Tab-separated table of C-alpha atoms in Angstrom:
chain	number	residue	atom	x	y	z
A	28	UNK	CA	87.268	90.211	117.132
A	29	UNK	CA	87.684	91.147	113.477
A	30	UNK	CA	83.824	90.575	112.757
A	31	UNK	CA	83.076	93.945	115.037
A	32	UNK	CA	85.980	96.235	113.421
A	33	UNK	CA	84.281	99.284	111.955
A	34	UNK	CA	83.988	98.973	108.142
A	35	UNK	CA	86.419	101.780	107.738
A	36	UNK	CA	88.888	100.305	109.838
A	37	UNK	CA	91.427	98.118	107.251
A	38	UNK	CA	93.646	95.668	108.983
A	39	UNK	CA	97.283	96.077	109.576
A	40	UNK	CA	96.537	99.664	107.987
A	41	UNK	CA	96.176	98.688	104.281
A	42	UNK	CA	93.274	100.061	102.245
A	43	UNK	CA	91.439	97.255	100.538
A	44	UNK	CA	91.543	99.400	97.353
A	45	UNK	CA	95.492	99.412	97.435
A	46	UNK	CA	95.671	95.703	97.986
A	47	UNK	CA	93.672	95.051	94.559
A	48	UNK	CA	95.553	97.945	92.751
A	49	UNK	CA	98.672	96.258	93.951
A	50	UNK	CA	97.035	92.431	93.408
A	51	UNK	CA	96.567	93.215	89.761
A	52	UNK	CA	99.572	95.601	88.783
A	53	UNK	CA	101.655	92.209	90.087
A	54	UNK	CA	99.862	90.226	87.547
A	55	UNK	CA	99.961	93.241	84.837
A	56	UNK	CA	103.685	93.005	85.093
A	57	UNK	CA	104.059	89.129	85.858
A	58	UNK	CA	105.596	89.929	89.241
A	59	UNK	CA	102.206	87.833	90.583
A	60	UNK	CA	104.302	84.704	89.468
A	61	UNK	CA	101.287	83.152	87.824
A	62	UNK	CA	100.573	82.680	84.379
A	63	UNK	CA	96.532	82.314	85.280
A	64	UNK	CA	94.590	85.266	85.772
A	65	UNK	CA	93.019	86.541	89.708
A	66	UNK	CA	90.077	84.042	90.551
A	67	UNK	CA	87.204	85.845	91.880
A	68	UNK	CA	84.490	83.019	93.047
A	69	UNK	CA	81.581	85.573	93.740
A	70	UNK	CA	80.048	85.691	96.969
A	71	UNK	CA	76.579	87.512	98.162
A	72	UNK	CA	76.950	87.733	101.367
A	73	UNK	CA	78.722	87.296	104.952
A	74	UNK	CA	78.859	83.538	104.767
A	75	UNK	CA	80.287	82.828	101.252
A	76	UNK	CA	82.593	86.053	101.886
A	77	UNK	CA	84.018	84.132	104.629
A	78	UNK	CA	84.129	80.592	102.295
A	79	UNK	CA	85.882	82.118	100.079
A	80	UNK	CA	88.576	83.865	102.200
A	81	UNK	CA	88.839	80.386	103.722
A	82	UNK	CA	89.483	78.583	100.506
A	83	UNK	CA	92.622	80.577	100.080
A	84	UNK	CA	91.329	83.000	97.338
A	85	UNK	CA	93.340	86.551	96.876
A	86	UNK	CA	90.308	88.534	95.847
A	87	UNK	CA	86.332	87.949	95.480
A	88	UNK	CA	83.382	89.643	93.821
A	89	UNK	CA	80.030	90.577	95.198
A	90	UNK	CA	77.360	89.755	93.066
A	91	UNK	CA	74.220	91.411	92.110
A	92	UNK	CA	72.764	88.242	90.907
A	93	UNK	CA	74.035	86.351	94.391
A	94	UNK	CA	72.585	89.299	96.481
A	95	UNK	CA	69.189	89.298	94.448
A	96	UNK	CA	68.896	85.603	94.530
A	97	UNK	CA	69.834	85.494	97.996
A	98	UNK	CA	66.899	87.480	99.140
A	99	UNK	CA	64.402	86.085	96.620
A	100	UNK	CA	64.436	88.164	93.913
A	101	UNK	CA	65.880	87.772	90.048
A	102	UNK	CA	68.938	89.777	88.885
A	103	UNK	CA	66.190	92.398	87.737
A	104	UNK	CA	67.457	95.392	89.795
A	105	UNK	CA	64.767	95.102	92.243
A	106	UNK	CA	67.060	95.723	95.110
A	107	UNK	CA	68.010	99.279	95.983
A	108	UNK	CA	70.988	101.164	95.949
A	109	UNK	CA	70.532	100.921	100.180
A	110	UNK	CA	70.419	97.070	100.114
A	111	UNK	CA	73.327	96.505	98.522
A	112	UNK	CA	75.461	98.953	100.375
A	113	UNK	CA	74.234	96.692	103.374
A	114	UNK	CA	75.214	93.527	101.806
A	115	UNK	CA	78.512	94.799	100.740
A	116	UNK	CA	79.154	95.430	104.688
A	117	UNK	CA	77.736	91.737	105.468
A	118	UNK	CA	80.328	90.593	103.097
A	119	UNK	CA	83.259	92.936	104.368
A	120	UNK	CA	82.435	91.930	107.575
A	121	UNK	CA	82.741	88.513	106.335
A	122	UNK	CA	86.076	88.739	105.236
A	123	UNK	CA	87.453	90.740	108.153
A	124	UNK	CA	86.876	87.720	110.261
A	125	UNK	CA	88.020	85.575	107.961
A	126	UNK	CA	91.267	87.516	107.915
A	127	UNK	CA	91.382	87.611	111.656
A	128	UNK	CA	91.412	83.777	111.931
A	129	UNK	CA	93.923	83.276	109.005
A	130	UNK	CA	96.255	86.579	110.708
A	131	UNK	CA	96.126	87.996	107.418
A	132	UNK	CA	94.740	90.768	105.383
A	133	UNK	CA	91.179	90.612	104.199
A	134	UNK	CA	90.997	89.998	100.639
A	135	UNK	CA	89.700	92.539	98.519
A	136	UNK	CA	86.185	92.393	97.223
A	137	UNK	CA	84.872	94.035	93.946
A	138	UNK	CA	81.199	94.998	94.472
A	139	UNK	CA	78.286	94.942	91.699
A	140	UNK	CA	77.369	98.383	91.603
A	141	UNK	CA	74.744	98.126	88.359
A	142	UNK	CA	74.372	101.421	86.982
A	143	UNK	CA	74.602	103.073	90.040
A	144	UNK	CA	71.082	103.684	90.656
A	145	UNK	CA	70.322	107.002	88.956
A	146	UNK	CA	72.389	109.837	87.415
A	147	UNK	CA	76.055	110.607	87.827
A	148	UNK	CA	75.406	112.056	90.983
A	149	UNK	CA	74.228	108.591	92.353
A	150	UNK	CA	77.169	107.073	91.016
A	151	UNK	CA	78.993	108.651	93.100
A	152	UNK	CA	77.009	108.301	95.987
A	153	UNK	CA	77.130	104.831	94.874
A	154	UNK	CA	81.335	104.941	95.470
A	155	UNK	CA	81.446	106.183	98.404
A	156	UNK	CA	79.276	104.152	100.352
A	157	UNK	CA	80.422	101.136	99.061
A	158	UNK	CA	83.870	102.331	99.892
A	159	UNK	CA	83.056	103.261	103.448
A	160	UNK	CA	81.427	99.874	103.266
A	161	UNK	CA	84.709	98.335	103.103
A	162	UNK	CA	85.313	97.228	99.184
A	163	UNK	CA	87.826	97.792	96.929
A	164	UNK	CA	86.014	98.453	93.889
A	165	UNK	CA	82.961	98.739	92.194
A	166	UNK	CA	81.716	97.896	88.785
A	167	UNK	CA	79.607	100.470	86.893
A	168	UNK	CA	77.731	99.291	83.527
A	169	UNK	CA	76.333	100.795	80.746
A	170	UNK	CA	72.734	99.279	80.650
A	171	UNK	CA	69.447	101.246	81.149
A	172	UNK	CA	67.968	101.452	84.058
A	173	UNK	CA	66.367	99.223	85.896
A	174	UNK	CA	69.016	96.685	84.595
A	175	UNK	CA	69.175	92.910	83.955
A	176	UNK	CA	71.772	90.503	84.061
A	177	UNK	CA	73.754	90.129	80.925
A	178	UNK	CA	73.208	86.776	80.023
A	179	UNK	CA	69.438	87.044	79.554
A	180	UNK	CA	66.894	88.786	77.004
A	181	UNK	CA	65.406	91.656	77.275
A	182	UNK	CA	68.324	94.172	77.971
A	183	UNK	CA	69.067	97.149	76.494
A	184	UNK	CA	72.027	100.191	77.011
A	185	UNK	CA	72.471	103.990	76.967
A	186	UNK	CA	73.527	105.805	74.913
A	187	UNK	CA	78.095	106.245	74.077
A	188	UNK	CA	78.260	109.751	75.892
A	189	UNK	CA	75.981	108.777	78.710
A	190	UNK	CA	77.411	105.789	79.128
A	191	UNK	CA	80.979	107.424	78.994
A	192	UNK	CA	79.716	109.926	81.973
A	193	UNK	CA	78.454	107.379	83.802
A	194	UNK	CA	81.752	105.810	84.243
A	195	UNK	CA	84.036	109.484	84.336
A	196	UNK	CA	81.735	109.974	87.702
A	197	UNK	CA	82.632	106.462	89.341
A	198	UNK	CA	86.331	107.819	87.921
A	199	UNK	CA	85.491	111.293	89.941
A	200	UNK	CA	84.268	110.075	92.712
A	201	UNK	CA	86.968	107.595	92.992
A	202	UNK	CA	89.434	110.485	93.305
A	203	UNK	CA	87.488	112.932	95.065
A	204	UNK	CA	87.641	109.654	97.496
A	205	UNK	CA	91.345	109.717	98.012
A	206	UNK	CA	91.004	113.489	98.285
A	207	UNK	CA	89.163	112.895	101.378
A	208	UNK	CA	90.613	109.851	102.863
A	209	UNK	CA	94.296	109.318	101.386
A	210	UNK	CA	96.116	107.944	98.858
A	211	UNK	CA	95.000	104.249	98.093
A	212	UNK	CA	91.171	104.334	99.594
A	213	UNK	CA	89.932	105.194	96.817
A	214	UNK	CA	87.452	101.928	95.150
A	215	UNK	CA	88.885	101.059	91.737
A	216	UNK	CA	86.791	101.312	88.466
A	217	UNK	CA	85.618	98.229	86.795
A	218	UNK	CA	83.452	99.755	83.852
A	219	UNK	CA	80.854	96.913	81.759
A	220	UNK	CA	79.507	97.221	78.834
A	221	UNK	CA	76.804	95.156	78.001
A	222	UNK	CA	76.370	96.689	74.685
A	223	UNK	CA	78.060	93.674	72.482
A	224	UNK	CA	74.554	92.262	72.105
A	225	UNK	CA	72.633	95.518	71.426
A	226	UNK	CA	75.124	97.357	69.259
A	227	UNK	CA	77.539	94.922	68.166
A	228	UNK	CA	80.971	94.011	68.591
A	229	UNK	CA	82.706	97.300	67.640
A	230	UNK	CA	80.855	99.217	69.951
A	231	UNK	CA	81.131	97.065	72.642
A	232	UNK	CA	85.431	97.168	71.980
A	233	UNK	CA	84.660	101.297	71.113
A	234	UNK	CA	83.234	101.786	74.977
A	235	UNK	CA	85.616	100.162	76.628
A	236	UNK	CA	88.787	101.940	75.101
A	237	UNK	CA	86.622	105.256	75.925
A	238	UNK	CA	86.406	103.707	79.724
A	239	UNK	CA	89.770	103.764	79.420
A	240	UNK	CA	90.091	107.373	78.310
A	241	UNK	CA	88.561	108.673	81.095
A	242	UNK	CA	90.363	106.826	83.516
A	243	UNK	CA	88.594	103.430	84.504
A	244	UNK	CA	90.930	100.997	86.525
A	245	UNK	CA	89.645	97.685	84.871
A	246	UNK	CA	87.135	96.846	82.196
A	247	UNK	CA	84.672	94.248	81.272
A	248	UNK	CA	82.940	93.120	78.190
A	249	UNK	CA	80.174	91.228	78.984
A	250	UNK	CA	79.142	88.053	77.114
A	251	UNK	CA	81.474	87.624	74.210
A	252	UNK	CA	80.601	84.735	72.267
A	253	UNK	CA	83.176	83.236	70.743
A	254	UNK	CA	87.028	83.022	71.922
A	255	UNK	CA	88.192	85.062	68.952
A	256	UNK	CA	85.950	88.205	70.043
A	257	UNK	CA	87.513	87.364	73.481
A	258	UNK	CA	91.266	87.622	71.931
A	259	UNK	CA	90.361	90.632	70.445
A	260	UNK	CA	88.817	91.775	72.742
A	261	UNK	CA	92.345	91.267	75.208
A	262	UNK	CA	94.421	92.563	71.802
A	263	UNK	CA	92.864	95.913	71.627
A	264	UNK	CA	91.816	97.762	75.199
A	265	UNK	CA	94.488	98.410	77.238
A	266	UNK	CA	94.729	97.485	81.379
A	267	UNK	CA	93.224	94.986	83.544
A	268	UNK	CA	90.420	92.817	81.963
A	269	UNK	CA	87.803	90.709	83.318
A	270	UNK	CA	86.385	86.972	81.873
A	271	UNK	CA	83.085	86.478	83.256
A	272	UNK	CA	82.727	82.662	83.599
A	273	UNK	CA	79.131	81.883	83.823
A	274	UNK	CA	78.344	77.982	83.235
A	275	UNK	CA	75.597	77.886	80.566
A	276	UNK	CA	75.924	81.080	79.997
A	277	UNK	CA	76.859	82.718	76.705
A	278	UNK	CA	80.903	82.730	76.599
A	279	UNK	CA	82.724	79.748	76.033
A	280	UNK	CA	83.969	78.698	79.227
A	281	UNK	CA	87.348	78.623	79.552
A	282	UNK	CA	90.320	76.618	81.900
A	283	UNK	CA	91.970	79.602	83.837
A	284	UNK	CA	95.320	78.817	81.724
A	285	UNK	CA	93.613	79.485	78.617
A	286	UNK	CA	92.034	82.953	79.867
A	287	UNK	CA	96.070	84.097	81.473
A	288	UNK	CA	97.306	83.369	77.559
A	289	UNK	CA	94.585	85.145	76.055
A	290	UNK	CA	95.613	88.414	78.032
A	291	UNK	CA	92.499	88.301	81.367
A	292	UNK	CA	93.740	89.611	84.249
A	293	UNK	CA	90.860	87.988	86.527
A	294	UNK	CA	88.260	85.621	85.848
A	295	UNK	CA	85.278	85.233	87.708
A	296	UNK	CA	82.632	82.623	88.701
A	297	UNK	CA	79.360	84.867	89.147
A	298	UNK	CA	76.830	81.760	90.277
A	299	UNK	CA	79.348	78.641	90.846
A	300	UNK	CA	78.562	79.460	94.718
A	301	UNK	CA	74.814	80.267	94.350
A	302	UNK	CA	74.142	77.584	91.640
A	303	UNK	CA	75.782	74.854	94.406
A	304	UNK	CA	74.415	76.145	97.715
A	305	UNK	CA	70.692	75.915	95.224
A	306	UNK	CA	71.409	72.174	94.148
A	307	UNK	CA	72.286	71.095	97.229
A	308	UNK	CA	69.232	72.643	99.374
A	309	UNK	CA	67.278	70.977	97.026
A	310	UNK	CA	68.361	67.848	96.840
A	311	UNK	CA	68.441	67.820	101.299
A	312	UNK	CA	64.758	69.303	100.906
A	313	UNK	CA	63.920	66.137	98.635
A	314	UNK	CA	65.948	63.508	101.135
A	315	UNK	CA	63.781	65.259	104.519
A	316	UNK	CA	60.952	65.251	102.313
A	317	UNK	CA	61.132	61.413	101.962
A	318	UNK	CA	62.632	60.677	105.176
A	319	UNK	CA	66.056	59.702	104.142
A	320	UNK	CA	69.292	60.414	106.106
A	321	UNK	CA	71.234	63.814	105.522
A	322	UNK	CA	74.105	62.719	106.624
A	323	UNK	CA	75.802	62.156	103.087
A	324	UNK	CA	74.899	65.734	102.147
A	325	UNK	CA	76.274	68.277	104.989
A	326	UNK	CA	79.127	68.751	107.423
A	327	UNK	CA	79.376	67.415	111.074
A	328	UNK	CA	78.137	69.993	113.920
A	329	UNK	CA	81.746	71.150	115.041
A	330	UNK	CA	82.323	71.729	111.186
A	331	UNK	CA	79.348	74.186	110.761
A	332	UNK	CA	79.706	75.964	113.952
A	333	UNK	CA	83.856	76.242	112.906
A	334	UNK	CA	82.802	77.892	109.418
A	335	UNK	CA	80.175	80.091	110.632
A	336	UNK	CA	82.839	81.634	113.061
A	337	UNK	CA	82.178	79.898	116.767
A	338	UNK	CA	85.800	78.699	116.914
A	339	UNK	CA	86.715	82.373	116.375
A	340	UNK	CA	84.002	83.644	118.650
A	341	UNK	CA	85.016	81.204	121.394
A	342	UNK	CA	88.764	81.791	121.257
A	343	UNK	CA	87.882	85.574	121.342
A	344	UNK	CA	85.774	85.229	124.418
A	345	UNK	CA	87.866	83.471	126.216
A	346	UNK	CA	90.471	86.651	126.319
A	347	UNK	CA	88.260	88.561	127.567
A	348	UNK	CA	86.824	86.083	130.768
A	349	UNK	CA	86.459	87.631	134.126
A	350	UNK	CA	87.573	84.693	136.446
């Protein structure tokens, strides 16, 4: 049953880390067939790993903000380096049995690695388990430490060189990966920088070209503001490029058409998932609170227990009965 395969273990023999090197070369080159860039819906965690496998999705994103919220915390990097190893296996495990069900590979996952919790050293730490946790990238940023998501006050980044460090160790450890494990297991490089609303504009464009340099796989510039800093943005670094679509946040949000002609190669939805699972507790907590039906608000029984994984589990266990 693909929810016990060890995390190292890749179905039908394929690296995550190869499948989302070859996912976005094929939209790089337009061989993808799709003029709209990779969605990634962000999950947090075993569950919305596996809702988003299910919804037909070729690649996801593990959240910081998802896994902090999920275990009652802000986006404040109160959660260790330890904890979110763990929750990147919750979620790999999620999409292995996902895949299992569907007979298909597990999509690949890119996993919030913040600033990697400490020097270079722990960023490389930080690669490798989250690799031998199962994902196919991580994404290092550029904030100080402990950091903060990039949407709200209060943050602040290193400095150019250490910030350009930070991300040539994710780059090392990334090979030194493949070194030990073969060609194609090594997690990509998505390298943020959150410096656009520190330093400015130039600096923010200035970083991510020197990602590039030293050998990042995909970049990010968080929280553009306006869609011409986003085409410019597209016009001038090189490679595979991220559109964070946060609702309410602070870049214009964008139909996935839009972001494929301004030159993203994913987009993703950090809290659609979170923001919905939130609303909806809520508003069942108000309808039990004033003893009102449910009904309205969640799925049947056999519809739970089917997206949980018992259909799975009970086809699985049946194979191996003892008459």
């Amino acid at each position: 049953m693909g929810v016990f395969l060890p995390r190292t273990t890749y179905a039908f023999g394929t690296p995550p880390p190869k499948i989302l090197r070859e996912l976005l070369q094929s939209q790089m080159d337009g061989s993808r067939g799709d003029s709209k860039p990779i969605l990634l819906p962000c999950c947090y965690d075993g569950l919305s790993a596996r809702l988003v496998a299910r919804g037909g999705f070729e690649a996801t994103f593990m959240t910081g903000f998802g896994v902090s919220g999920a275990n009652g915390y802000p986006d404040t990097q109160l959660l260790s380096y330890d904890e979110m190893r763990r929750a990147a296996n919750y979620v790999s495990e999620g999409l292995t049995s996902a895949a299992s069900e569907s007979k298909q590979h597990p999509i690949p996952c890119i996993a919030d690695a913040d600033t990697g919790y400490g020097n270079s050293l722990n960023v490389k730490r930080t690669l490798f388990g989250y690799g031998k946790a199962g994902m196919a990238g991580i994404m290092i940023e550029d904030q100080v430490q402990p950091k903060r998501c990039g949407h709200v006050a209060g943050k602040s980044v290193i400095g150019f060189d250490e910030a350009v460090m930070r991300v040539k160790a994710a780059c090392d450890a990334r090979d030194e990966y493949e070194e030990m494990y073969g060609e194609g297991t090594g997690p990509l490089v998505l390298a943020r920088t959150d410096s656009l609303k520190t330093n400015g504009f130039e600096e923010a464009i200035k970083r991510c070209l020197a990602f590039r340099e030293v050998g990042c796989d995909m970049t990010f510039l968080e929280a553009p503001q306006t869609v011409d800093q986003m085409k410019e943005y597209c016009n001038r670094v090189s490679g595979p490029k991220l559109a964070n679509m946060l609702e309410f946040g602070s870049t214009p949000i964008l139909p996935p058409e839009a972001l494929g002609e301004i030159g993203y190669t994913m987009a993703a939805y950090p809290l659609t998932l979170l923001s919905a699972s939130i609303k909806a507790m809520q508003q069942s907590l108000e309808f039990i609170k004033n003893g009102q039906p449910t009904d309205d608000m969640i799925l049947s029984f056999a519809e739970t227990k089917d997206v949980v994984g018992f259909t799975q589990y009970g086809d699985e266990e049946q194979r191996y009965s003892v008459d």
